PDB file of C-alpha atoms in Angstrom:
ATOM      1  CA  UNK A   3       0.000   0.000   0.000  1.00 70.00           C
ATOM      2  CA  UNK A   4       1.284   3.489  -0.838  1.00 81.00           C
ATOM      3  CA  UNK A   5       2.406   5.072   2.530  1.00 89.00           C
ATOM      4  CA  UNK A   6       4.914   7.916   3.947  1.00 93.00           C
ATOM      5  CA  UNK A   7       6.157   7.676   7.397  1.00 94.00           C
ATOM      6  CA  UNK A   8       8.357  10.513   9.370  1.00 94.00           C
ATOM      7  CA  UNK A   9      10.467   8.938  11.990  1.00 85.00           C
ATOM      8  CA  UNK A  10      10.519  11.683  14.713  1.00 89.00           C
ATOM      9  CA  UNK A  11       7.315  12.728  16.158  1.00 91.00           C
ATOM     10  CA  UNK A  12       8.914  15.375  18.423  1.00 95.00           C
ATOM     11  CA  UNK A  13      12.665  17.324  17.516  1.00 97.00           C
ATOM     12  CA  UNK A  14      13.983  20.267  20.295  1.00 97.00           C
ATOM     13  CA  UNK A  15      16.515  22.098  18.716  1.00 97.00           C
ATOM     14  CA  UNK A  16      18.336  24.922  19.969  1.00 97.00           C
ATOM     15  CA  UNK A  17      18.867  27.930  17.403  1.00 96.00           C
ATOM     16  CA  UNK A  18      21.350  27.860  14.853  1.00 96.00           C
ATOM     17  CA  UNK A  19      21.759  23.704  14.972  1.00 97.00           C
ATOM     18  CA  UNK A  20      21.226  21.973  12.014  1.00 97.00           C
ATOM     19  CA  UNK A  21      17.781  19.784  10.835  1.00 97.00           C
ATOM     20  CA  UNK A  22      17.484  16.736   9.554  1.00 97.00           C
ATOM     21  CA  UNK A  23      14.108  15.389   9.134  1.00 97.00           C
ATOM     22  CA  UNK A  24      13.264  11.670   7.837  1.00 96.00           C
ATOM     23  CA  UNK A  25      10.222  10.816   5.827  1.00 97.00           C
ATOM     24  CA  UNK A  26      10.251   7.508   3.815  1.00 96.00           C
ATOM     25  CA  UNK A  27       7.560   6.169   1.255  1.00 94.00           C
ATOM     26  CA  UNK A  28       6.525   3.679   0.088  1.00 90.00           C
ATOM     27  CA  UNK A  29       5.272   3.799  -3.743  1.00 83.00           C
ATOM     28  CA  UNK A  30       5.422   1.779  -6.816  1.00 78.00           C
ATOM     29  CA  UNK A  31       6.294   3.450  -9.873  1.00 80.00           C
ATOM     30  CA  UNK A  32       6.725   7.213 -10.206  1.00 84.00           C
ATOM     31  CA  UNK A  33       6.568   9.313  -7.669  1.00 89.00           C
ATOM     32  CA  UNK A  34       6.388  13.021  -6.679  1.00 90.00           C
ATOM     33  CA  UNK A  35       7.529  14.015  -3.030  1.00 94.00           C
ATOM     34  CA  UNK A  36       6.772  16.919  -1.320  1.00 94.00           C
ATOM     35  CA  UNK A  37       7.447  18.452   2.271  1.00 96.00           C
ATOM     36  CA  UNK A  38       4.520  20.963   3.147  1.00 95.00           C
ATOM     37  CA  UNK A  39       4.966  23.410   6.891  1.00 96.00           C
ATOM     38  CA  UNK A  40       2.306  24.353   8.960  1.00 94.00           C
ATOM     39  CA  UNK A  41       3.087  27.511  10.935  1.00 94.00           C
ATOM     40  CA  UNK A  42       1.156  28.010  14.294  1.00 92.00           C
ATOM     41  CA  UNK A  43      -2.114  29.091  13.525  1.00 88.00           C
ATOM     42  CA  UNK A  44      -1.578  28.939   9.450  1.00 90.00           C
ATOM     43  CA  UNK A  45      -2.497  27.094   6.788  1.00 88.00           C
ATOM     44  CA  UNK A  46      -0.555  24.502   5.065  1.00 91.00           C
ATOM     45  CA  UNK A  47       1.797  25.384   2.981  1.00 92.00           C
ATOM     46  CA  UNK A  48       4.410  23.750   0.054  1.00 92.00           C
ATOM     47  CA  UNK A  49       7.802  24.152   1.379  1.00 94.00           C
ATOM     48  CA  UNK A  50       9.553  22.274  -1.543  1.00 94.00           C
ATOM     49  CA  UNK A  51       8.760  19.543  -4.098  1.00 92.00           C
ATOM     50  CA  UNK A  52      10.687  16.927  -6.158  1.00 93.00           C
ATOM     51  CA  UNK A  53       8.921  15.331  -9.431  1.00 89.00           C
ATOM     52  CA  UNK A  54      12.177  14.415 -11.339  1.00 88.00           C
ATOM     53  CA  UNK A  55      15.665  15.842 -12.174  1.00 90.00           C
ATOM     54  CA  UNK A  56      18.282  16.769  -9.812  1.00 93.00           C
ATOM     55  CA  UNK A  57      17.449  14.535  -6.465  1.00 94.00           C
ATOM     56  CA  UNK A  58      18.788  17.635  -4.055  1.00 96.00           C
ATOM     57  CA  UNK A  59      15.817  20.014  -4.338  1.00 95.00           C
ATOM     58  CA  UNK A  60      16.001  23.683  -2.837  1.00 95.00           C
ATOM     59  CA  UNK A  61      12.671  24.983  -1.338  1.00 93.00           C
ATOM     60  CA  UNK A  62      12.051  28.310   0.466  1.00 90.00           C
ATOM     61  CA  UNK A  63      13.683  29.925   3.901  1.00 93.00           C
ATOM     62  CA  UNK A  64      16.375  27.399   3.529  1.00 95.00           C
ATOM     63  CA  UNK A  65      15.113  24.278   3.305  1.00 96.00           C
ATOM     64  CA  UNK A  66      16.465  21.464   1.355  1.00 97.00           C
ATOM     65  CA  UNK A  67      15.664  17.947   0.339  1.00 97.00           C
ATOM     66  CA  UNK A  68      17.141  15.034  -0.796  1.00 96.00           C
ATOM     67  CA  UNK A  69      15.572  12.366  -2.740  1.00 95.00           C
ATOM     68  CA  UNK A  70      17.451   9.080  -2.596  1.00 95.00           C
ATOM     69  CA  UNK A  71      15.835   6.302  -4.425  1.00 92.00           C
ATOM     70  CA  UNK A  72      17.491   3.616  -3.611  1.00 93.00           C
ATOM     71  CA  UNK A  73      16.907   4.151   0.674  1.00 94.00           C
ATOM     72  CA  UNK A  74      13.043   5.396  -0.458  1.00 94.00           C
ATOM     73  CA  UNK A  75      14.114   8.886   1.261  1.00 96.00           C
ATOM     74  CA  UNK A  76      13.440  12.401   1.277  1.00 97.00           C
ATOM     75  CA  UNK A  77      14.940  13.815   4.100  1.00 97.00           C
ATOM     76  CA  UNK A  78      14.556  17.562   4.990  1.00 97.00           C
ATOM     77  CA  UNK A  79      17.564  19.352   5.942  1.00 97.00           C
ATOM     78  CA  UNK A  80      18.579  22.754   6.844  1.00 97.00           C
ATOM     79  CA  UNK A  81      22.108  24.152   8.254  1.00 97.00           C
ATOM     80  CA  UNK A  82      20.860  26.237  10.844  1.00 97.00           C
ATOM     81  CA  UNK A  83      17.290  26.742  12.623  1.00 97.00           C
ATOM     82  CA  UNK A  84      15.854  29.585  13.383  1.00 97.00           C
ATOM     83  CA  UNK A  85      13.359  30.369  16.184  1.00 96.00           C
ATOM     84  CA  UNK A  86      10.449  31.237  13.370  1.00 96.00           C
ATOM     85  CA  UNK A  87      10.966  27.685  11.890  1.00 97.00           C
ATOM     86  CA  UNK A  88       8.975  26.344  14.694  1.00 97.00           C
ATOM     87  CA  UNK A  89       6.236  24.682  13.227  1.00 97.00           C
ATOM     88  CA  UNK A  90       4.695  20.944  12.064  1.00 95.00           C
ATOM     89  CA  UNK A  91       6.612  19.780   8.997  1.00 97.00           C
ATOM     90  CA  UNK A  92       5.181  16.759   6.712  1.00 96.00           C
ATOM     91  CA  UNK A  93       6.442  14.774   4.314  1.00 96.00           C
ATOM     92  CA  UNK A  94       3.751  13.743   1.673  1.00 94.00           C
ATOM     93  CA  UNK A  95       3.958  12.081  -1.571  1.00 92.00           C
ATOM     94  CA  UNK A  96       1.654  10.980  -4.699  1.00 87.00           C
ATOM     95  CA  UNK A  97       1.761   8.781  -8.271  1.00 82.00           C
ATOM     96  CA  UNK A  98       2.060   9.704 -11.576  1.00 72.00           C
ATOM     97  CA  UNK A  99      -0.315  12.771 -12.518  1.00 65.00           C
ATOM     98  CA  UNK A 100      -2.278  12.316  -9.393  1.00 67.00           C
ATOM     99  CA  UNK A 101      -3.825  14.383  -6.370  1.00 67.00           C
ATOM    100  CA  UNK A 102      -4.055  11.474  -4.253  1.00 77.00           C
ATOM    101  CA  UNK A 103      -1.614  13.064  -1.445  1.00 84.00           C
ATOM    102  CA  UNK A 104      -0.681  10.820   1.614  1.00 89.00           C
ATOM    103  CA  UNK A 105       0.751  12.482   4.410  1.00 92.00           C
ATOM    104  CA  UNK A 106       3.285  11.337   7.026  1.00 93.00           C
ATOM    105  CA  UNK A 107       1.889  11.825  10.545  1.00 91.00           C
ATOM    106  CA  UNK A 108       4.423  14.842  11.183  1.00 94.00           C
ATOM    107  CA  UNK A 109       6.817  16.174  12.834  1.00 95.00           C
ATOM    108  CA  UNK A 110       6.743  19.120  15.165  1.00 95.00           C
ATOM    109  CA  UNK A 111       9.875  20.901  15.399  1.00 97.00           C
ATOM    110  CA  UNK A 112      10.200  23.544  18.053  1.00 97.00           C
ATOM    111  CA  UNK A 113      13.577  25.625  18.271  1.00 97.00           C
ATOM    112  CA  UNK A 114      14.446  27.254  21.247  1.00 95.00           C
ATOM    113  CA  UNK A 115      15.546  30.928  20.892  1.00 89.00           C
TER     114      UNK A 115
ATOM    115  CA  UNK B   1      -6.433  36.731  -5.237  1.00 66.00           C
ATOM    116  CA  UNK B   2      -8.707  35.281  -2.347  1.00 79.00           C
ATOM    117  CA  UNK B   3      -7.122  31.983  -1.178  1.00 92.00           C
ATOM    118  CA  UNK B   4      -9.245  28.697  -0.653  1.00 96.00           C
ATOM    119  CA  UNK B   5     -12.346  29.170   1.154  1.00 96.00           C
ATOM    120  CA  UNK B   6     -14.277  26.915   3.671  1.00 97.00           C
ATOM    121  CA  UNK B   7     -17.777  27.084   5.304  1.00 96.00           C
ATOM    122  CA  UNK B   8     -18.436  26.322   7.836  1.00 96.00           C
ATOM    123  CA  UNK B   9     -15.175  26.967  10.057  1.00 95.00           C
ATOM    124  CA  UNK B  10     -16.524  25.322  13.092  1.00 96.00           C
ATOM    125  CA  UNK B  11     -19.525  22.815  13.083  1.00 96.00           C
ATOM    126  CA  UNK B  12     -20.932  20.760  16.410  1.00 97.00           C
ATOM    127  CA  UNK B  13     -23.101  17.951  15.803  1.00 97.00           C
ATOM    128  CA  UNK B  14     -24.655  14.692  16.868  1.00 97.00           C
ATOM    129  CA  UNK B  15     -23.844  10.823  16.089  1.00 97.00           C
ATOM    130  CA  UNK B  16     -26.348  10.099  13.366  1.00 97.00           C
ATOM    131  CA  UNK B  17     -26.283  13.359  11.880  1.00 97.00           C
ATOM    132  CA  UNK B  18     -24.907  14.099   8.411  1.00 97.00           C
ATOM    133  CA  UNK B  19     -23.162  17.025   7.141  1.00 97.00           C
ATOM    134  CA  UNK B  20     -22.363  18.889   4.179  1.00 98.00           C
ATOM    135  CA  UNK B  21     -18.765  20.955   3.962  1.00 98.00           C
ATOM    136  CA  UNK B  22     -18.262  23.275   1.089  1.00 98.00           C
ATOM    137  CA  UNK B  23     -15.271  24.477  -0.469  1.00 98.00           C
ATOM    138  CA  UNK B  24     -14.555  27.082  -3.034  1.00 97.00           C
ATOM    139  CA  UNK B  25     -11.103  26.675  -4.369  1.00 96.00           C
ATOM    140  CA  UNK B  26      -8.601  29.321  -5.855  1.00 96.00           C
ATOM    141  CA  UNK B  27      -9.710  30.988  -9.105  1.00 94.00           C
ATOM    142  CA  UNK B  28      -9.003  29.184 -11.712  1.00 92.00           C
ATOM    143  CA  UNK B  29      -7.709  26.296  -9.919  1.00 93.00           C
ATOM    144  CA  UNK B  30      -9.827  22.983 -11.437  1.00 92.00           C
ATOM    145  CA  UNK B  31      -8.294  20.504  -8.456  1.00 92.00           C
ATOM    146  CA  UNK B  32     -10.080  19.912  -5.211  1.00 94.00           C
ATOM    147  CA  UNK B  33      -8.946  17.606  -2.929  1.00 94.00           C
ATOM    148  CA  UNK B  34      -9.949  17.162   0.407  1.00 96.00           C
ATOM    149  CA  UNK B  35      -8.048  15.704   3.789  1.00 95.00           C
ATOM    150  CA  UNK B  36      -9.096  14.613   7.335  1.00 96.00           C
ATOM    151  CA  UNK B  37      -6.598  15.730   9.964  1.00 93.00           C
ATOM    152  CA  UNK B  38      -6.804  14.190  13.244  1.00 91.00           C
ATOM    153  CA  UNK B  39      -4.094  14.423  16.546  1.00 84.00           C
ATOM    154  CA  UNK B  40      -3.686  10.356  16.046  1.00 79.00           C
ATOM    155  CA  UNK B  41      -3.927   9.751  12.630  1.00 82.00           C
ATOM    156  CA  UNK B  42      -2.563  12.949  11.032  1.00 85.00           C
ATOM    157  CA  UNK B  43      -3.340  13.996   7.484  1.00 90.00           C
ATOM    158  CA  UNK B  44      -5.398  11.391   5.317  1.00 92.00           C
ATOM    159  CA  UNK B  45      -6.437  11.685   1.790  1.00 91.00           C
ATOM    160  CA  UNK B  46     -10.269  11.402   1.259  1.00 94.00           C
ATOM    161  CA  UNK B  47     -10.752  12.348  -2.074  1.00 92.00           C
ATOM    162  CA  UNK B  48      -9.583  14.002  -5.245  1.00 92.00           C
ATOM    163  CA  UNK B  49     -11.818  16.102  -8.185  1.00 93.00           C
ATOM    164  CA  UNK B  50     -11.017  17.434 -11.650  1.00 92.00           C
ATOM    165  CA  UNK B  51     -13.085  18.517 -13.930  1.00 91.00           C
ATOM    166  CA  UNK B  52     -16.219  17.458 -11.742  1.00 93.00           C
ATOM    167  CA  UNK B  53     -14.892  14.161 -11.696  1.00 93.00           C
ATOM    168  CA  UNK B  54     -13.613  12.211  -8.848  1.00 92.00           C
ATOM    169  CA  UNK B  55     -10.352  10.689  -9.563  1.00 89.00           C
ATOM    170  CA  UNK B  56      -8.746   9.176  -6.447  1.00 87.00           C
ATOM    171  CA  UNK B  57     -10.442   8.322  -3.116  1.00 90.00           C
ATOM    172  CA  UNK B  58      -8.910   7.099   0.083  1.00 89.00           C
ATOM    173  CA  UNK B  59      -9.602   4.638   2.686  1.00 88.00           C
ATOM    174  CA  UNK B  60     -12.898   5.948   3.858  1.00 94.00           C
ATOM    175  CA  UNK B  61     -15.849   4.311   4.165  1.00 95.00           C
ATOM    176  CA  UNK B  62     -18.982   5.291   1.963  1.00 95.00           C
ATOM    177  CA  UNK B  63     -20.300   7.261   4.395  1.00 97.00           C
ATOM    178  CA  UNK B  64     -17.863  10.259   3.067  1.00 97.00           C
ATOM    179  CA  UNK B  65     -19.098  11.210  -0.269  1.00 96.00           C
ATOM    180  CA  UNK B  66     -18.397  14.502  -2.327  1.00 96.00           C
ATOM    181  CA  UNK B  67     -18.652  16.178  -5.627  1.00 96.00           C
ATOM    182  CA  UNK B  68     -17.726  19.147  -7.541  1.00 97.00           C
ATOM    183  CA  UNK B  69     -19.527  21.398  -9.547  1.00 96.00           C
ATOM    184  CA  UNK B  70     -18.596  23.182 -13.005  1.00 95.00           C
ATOM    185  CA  UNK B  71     -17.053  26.131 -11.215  1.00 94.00           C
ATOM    186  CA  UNK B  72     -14.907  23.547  -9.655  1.00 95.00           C
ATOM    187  CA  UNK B  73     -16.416  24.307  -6.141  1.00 97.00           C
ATOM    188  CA  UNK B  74     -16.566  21.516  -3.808  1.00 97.00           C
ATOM    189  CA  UNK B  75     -18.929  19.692  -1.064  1.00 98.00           C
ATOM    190  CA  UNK B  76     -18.099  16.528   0.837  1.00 97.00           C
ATOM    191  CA  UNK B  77     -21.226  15.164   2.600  1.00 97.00           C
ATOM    192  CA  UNK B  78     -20.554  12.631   5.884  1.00 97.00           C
ATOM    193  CA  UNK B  79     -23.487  10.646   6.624  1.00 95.00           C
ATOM    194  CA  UNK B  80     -24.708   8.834   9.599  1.00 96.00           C
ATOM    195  CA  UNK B  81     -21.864  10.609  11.690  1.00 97.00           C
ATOM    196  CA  UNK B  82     -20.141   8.800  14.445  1.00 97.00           C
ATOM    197  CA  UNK B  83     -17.939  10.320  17.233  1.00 96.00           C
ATOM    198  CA  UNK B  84     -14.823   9.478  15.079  1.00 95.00           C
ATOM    199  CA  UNK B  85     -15.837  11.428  12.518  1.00 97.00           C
ATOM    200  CA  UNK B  86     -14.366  14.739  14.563  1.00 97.00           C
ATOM    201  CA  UNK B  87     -11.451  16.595  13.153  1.00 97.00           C
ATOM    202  CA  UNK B  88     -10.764  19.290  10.905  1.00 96.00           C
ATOM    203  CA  UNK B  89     -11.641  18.213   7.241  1.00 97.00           C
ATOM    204  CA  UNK B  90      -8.954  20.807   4.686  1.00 96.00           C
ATOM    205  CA  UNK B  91      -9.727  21.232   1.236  1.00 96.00           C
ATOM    206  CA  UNK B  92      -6.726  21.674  -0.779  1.00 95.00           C
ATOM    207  CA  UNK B  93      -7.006  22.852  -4.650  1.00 94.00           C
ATOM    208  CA  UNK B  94      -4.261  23.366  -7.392  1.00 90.00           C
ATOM    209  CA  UNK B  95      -4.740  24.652 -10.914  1.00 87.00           C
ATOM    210  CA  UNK B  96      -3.634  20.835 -11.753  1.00 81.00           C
ATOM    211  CA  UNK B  97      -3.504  17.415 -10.075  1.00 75.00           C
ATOM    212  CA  UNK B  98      -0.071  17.294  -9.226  1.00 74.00           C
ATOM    213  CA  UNK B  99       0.634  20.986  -8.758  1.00 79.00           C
ATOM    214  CA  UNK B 100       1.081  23.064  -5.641  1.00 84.00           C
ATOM    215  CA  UNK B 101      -1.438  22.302  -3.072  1.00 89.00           C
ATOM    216  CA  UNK B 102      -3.258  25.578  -1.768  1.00 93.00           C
ATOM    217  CA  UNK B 103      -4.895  24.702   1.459  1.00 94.00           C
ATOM    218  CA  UNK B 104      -7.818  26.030   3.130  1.00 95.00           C
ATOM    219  CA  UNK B 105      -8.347  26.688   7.132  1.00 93.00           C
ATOM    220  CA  UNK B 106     -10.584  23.869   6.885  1.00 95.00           C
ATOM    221  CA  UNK B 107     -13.850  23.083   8.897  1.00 97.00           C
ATOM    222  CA  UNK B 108     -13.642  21.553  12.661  1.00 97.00           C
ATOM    223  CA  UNK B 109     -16.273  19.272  13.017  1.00 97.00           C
ATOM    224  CA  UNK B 110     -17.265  17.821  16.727  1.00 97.00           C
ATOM    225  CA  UNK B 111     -19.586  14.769  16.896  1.00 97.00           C
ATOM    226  CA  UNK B 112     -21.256  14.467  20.458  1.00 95.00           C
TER     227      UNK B 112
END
């Protein structure tokens, strides 16, 4: 069945450390991965996106991702945290020319000033 | 341009109710998808439209139903509501399946 699953539920960082977040999937065929951020008390929005092409994708406010095929990965990164990055961060992913998102359950990152 | 729009924001009702939750996507966007998001289960996919047509649903039982209309507007109706049936239901729409989600503030629903 086509899943994504985020292995931290919870990640305290102080400011200026560096993020790694894990999301794998599990699809058959092609795929499209995306990382969307919810901001406290805002909607959801796209953060970055991979369909094809270079695997290391640059979003916005510093966020990267890399998609690694063979380890069905597409970890968020970013060098150094910043207080307004707290938020919920999910990894989601779909087939083909589809809408049919699935989420990961999330991960809430808080960062400590 | 006025972002994706939801009615109602907050709904209370009672097991055995149904409900109807409308959403009016971006201009010009033809994609309407809609999510439940719940503390223990997180984000799931319900269903997908284009084009008045649904083209992907989720795990959900028949009780969640929806449609779309030619201005690409969207309802999803829950029947016979049970007390799991609380969360906040998002619409999401994009001017094409695959593109950029847009998301809505989405509607809180509370079965008693």
């Amino acid at each position: 069945a086509q899943s994504v699953s985020q292995h931290n539920h919870h990640v305290i960082l102080s400011e200026a450390a560096s993020l790694e977040l894990g999301c794998n999937y599990s699809y058959g065929g092609t795929v499209n991965l995306f990382w969307y951020v919810q901001y406290p008390g805002q909607h959801l929005q796209l953060l970055l996106k991979y369909f094809s092409g270079d695997p290391l994708v640059k979003g916005i406010k510093g966020f990267e991702a890399e998609f690694i095929k063979s380890k069905f990965s597409f970890n968020l990164r970013k060098p150094s945290v910043q207080w307004s990055d707290t938020a919920e961060y999910f990894c989601a992913a779909n087939s083909g020319n589809n809408n049919d998102m699935r989420f990961g359950a999330g991960t809430r990152l808080t960062v400590k000033p | 341009k006025a972002g994706v729009t939801q009615t109602p924001r907050y709904l209370i009702k009672t097991r055995g109710q149904q409900v109807t939750l409308s959403c009016s996507p971006i201009s010009g966007h033809r994609s309407v998808s809609w999510y439940q998001q719940t503390p223990g289960q997180g984000l799931q996919f319900l269903f997908e439209y284009f084009s008045e047509t649904q083209r992907n649903k989720g795990n959900f039982p028949g009780r969640f139903s929806g449609r779309q209309f030619s201005n690409s507007r969207s309802e999803m109706n829950v029947s016979t509501l049970e007390l799991g049936d609380s969360a906040l239901y998002l619409c999401a729409s994009s001017l094409m399946p695959r593109e950029k989600l847009f998301f809505g503030s989405g509607t809180q629903l509370s079965v008693l």
